[in-house]
mmCIF file of N, CA and C in Angstrom:
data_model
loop_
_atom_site.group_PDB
_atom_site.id
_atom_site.type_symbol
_atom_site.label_atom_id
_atom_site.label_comp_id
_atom_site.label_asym_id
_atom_site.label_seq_id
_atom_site.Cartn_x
_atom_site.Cartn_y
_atom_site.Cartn_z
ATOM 1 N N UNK V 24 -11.830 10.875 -28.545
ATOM 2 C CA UNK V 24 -12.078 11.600 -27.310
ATOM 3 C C UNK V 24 -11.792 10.682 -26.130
ATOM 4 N N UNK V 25 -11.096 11.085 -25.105
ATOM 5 C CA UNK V 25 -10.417 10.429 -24.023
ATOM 6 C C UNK V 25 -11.858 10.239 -22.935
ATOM 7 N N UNK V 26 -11.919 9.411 -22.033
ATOM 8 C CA UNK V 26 -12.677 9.298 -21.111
ATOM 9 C C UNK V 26 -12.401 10.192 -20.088
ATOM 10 N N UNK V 27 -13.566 10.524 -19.072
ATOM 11 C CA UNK V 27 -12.598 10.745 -17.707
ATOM 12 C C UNK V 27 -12.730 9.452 -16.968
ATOM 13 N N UNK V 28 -11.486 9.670 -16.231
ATOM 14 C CA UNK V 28 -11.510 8.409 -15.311
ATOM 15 C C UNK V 28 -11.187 9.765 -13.435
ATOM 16 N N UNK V 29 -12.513 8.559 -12.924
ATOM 17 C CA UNK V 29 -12.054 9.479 -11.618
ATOM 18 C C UNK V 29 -10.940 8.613 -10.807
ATOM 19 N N UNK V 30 -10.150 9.915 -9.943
ATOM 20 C CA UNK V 30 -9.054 8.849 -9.128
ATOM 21 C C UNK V 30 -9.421 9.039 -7.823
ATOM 22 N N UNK V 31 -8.871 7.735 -6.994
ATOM 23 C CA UNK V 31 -8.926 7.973 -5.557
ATOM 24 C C UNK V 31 -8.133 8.390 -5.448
ATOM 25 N N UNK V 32 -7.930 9.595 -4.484
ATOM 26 C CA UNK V 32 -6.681 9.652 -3.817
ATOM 27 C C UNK V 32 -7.447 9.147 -1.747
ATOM 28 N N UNK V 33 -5.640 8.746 -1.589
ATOM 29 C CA UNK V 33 -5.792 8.136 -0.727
ATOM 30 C C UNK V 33 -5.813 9.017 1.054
ATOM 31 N N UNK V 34 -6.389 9.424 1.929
ATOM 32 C CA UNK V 34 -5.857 10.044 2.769
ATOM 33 C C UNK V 34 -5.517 9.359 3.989
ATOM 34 N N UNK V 35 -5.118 8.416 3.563
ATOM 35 C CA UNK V 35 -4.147 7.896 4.621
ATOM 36 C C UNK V 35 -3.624 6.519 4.028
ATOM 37 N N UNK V 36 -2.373 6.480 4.366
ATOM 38 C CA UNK V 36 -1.589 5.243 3.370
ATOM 39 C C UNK V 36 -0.508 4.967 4.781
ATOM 40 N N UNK V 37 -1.251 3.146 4.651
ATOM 41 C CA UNK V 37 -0.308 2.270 5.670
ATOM 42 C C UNK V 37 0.178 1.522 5.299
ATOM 43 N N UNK V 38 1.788 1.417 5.004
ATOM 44 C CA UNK V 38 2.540 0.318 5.654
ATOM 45 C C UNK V 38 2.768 -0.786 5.821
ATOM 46 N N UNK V 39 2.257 -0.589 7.485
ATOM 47 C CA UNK V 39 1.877 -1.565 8.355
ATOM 48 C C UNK V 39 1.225 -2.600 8.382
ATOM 49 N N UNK V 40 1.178 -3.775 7.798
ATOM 50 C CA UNK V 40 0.189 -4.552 7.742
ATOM 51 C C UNK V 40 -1.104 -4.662 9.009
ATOM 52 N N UNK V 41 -0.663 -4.820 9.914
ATOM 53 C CA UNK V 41 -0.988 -5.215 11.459
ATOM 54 C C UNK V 41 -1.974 -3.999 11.320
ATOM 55 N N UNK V 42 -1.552 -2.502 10.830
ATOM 56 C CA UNK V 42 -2.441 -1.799 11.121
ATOM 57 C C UNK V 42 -3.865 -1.297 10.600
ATOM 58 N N UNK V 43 -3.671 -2.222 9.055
ATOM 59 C CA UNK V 43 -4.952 -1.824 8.592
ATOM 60 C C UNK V 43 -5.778 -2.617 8.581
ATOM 61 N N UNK V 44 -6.231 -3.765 9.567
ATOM 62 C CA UNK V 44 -7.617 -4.380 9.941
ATOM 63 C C UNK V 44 -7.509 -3.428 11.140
ATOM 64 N N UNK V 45 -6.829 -2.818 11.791
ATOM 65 C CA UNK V 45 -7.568 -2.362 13.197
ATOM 66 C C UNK V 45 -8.104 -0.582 12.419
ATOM 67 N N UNK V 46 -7.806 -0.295 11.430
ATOM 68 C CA UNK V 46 -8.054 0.984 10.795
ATOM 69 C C UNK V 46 -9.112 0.476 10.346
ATOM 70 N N UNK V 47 -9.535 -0.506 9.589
ATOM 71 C CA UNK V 47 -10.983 -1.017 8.980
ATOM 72 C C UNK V 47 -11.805 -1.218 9.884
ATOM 73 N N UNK V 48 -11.518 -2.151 11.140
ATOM 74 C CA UNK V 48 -11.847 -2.239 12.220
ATOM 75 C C UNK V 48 -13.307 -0.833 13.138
ATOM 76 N N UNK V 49 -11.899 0.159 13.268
ATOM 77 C CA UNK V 49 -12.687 1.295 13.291
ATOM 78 C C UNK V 49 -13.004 2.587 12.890
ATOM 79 N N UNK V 50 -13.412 1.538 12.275
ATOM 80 C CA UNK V 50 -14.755 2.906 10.670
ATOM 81 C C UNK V 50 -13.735 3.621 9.807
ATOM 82 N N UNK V 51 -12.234 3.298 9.681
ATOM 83 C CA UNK V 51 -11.427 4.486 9.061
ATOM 84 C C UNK V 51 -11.770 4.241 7.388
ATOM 85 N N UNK V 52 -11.805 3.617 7.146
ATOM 86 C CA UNK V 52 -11.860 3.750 5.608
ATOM 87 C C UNK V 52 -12.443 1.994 4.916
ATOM 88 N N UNK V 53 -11.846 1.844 3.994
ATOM 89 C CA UNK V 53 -12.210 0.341 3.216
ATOM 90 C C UNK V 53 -10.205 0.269 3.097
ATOM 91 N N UNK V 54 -10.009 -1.145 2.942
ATOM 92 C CA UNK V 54 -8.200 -1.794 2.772
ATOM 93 C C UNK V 54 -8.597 -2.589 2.227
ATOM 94 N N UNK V 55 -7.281 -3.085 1.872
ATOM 95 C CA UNK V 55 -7.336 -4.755 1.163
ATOM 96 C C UNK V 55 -6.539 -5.286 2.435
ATOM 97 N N UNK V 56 -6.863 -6.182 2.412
ATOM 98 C CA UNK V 56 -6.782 -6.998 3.951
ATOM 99 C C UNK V 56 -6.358 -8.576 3.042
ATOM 100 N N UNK V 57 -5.461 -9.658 4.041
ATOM 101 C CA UNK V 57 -5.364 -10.552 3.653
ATOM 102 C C UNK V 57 -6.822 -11.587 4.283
ATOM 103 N N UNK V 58 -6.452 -12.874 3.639
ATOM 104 C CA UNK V 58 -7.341 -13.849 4.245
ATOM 105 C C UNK V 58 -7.291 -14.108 5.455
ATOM 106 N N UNK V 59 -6.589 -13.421 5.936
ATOM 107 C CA UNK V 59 -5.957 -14.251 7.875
ATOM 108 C C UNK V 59 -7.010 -13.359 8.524
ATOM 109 N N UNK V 60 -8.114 -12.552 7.593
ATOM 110 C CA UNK V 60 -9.195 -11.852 8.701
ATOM 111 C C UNK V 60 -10.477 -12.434 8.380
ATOM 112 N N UNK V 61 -10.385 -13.792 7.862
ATOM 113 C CA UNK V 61 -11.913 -14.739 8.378
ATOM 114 C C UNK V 61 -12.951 -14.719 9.728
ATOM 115 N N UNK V 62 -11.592 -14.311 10.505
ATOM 116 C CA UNK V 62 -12.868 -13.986 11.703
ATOM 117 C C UNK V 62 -13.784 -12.558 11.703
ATOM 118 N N UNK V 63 -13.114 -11.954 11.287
ATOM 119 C CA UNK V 63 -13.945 -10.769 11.925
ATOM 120 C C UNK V 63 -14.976 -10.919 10.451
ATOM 121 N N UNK V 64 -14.905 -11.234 9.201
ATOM 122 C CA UNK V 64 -15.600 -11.772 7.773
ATOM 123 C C UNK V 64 -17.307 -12.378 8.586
ATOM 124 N N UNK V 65 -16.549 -13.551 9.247
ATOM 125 C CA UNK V 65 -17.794 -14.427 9.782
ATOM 126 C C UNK V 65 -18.540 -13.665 10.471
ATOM 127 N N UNK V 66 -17.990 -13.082 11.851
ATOM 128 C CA UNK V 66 -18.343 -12.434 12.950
ATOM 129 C C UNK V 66 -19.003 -10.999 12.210
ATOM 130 N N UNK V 67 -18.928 -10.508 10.820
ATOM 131 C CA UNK V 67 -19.657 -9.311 10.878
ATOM 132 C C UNK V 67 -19.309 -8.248 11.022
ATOM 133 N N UNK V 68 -17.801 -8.132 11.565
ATOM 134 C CA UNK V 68 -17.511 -6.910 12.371
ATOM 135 C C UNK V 68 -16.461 -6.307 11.007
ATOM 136 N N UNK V 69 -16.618 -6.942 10.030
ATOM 137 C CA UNK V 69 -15.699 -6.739 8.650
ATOM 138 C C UNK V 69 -16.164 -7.041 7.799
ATOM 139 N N UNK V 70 -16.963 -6.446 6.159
ATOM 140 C CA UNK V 70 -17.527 -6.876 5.199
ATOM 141 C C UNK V 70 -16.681 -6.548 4.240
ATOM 142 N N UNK V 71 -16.633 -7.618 3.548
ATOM 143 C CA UNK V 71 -16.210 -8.010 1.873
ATOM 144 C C UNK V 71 -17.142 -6.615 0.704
ATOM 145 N N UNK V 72 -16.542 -5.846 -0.258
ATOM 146 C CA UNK V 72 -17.209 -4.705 -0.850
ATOM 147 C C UNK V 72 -16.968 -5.401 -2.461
ATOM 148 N N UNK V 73 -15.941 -5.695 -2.660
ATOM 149 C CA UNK V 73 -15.295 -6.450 -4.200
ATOM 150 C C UNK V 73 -14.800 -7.298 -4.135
ATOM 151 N N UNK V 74 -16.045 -8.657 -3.848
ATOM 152 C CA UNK V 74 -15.232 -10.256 -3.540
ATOM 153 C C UNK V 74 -14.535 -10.627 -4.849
ATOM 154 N N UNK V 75 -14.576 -9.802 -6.013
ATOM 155 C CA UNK V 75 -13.751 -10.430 -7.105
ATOM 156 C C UNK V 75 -12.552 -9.688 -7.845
ATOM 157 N N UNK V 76 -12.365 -9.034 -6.775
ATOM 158 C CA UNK V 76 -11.155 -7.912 -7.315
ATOM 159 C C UNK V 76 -9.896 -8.201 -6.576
ATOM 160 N N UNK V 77 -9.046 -8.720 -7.116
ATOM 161 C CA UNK V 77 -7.723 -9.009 -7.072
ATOM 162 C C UNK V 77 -6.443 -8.225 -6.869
ATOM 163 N N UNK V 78 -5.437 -7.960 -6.359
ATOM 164 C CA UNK V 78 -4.322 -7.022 -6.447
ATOM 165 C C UNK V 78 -3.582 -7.270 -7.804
ATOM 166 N N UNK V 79 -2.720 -6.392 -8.093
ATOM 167 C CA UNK V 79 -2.272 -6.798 -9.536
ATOM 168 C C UNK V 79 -0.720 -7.356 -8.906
ATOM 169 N N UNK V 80 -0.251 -8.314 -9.764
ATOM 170 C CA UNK V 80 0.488 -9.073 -9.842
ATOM 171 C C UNK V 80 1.907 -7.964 -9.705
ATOM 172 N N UNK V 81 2.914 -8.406 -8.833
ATOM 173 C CA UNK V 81 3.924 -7.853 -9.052
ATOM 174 C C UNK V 81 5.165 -8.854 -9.237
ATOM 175 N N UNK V 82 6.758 -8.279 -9.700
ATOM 176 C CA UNK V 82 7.544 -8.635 -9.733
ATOM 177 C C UNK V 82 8.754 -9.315 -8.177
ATOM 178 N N UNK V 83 8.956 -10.024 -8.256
ATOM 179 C CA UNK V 83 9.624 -10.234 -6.872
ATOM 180 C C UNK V 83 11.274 -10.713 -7.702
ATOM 181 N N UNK V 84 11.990 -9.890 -7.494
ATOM 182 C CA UNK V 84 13.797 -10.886 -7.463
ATOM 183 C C UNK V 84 14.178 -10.838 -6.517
ATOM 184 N N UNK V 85 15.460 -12.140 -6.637
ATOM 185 C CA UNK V 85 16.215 -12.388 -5.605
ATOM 186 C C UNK V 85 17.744 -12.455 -5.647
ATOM 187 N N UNK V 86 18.277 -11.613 -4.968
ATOM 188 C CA UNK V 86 19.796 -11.345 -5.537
ATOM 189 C C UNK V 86 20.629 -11.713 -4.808
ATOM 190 N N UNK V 87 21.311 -12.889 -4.896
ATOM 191 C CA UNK V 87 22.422 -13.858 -4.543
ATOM 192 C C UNK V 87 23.288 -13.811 -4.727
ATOM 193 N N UNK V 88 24.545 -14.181 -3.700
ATOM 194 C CA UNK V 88 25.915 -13.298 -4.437
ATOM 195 C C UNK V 88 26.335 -14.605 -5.422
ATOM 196 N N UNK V 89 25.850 -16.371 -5.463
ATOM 197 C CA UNK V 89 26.667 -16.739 -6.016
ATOM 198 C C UNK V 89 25.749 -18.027 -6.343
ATOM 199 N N UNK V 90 25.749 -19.034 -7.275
ATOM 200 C CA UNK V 90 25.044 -20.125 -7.239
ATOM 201 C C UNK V 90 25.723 -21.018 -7.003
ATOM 202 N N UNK V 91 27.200 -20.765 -6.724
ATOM 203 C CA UNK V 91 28.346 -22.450 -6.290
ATOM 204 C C UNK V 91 28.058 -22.109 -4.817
ATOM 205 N N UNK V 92 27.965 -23.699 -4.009
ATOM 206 C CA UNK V 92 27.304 -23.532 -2.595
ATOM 207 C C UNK V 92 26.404 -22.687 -2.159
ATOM 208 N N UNK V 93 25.291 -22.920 -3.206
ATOM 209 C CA UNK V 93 23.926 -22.167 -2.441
ATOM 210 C C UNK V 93 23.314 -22.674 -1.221
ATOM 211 N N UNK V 94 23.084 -22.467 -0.242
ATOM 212 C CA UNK V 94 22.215 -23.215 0.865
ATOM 213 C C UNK V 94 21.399 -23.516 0.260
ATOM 214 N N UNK V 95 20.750 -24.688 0.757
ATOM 215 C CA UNK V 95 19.575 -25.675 0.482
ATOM 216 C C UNK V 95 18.108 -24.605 1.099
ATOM 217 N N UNK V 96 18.506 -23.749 2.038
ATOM 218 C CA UNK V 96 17.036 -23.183 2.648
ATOM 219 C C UNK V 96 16.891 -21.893 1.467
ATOM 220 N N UNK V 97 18.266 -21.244 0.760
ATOM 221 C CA UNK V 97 18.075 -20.009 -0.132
ATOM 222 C C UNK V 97 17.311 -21.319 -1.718
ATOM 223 N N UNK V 98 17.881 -22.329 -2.125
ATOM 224 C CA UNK V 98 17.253 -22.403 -2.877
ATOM 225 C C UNK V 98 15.691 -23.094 -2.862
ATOM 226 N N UNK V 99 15.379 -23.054 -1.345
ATOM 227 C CA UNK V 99 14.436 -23.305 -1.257
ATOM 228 C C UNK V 99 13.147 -22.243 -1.449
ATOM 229 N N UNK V 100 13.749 -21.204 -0.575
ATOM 230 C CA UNK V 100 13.078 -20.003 -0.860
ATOM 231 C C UNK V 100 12.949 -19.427 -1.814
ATOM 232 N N UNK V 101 14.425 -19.571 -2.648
ATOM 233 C CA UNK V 101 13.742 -19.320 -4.327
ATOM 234 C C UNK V 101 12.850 -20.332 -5.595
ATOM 235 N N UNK V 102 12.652 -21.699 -4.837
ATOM 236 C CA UNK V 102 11.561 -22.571 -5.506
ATOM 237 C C UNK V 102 10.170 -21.889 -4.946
ATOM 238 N N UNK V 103 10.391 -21.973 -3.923
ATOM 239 C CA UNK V 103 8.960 -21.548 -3.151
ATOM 240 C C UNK V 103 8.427 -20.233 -4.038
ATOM 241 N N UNK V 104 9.340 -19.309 -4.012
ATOM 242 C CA UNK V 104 8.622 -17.840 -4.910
ATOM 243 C C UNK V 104 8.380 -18.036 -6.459
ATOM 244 N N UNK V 105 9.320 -19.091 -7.129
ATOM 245 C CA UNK V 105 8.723 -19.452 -8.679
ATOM 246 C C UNK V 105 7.773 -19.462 -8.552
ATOM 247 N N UNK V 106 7.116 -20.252 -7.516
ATOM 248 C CA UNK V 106 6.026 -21.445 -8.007
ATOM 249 C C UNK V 106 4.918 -20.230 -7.798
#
C-alpha cells in the first residue's frame, strides 16, 4: 500500500533572485534564500524554519567549442565548478 504524500504547490514562483528576500521580507510566503541574508537572520526581520535542509544537488556543464587554446580564465572557471 502506497503512502500519501502531500504536495506543495507553489502560488507564486520567482526567478529573480533579488526578489525573494524582499517577498519574505513582506509576509509573502517562506523561500530559500542564500547566506548573503545574515543581516536581516541577526536583525530578526527574517527567521530560519529548516536550519538543516539543504537544496538538492544539481548538474552544471560546460560547453566549449574546443580544448586547443583554451583561455586560462575558461579553464579557470571550469576548475572552479569541479571543485
Amino acid at each position: 500500500m502506497q503512502e500519501a504524500v502531500d504536495i506543495v504547490v507553489p502560488r507564486l514562483v520567482v526567478v529573480e533572485g533579488a526578489a525573494k528576500p524582499m517577498l519574505a521580507l513582506a509576509g509573502c510566503g517562506i523561500t530559500r534564500l542564500p547566506e548573503l541574508c545574515q543581516a536581516e537572520l541577526d536583525a530578526g526581520t527574517l527567521e530560519t524554519i529548516l536550519p538543516n535542509s539543504r537544496p538538492p544537488s544539481i548538474g552544471i556543464n560546460v560547453i566549449y567549442a574546443s580544448r586547443d587554446n583554451l583561455p586560462a580564465k575558461i579553464r579557470a572557471m571550469i576548475d572552479f565548478l569541479v571543485e
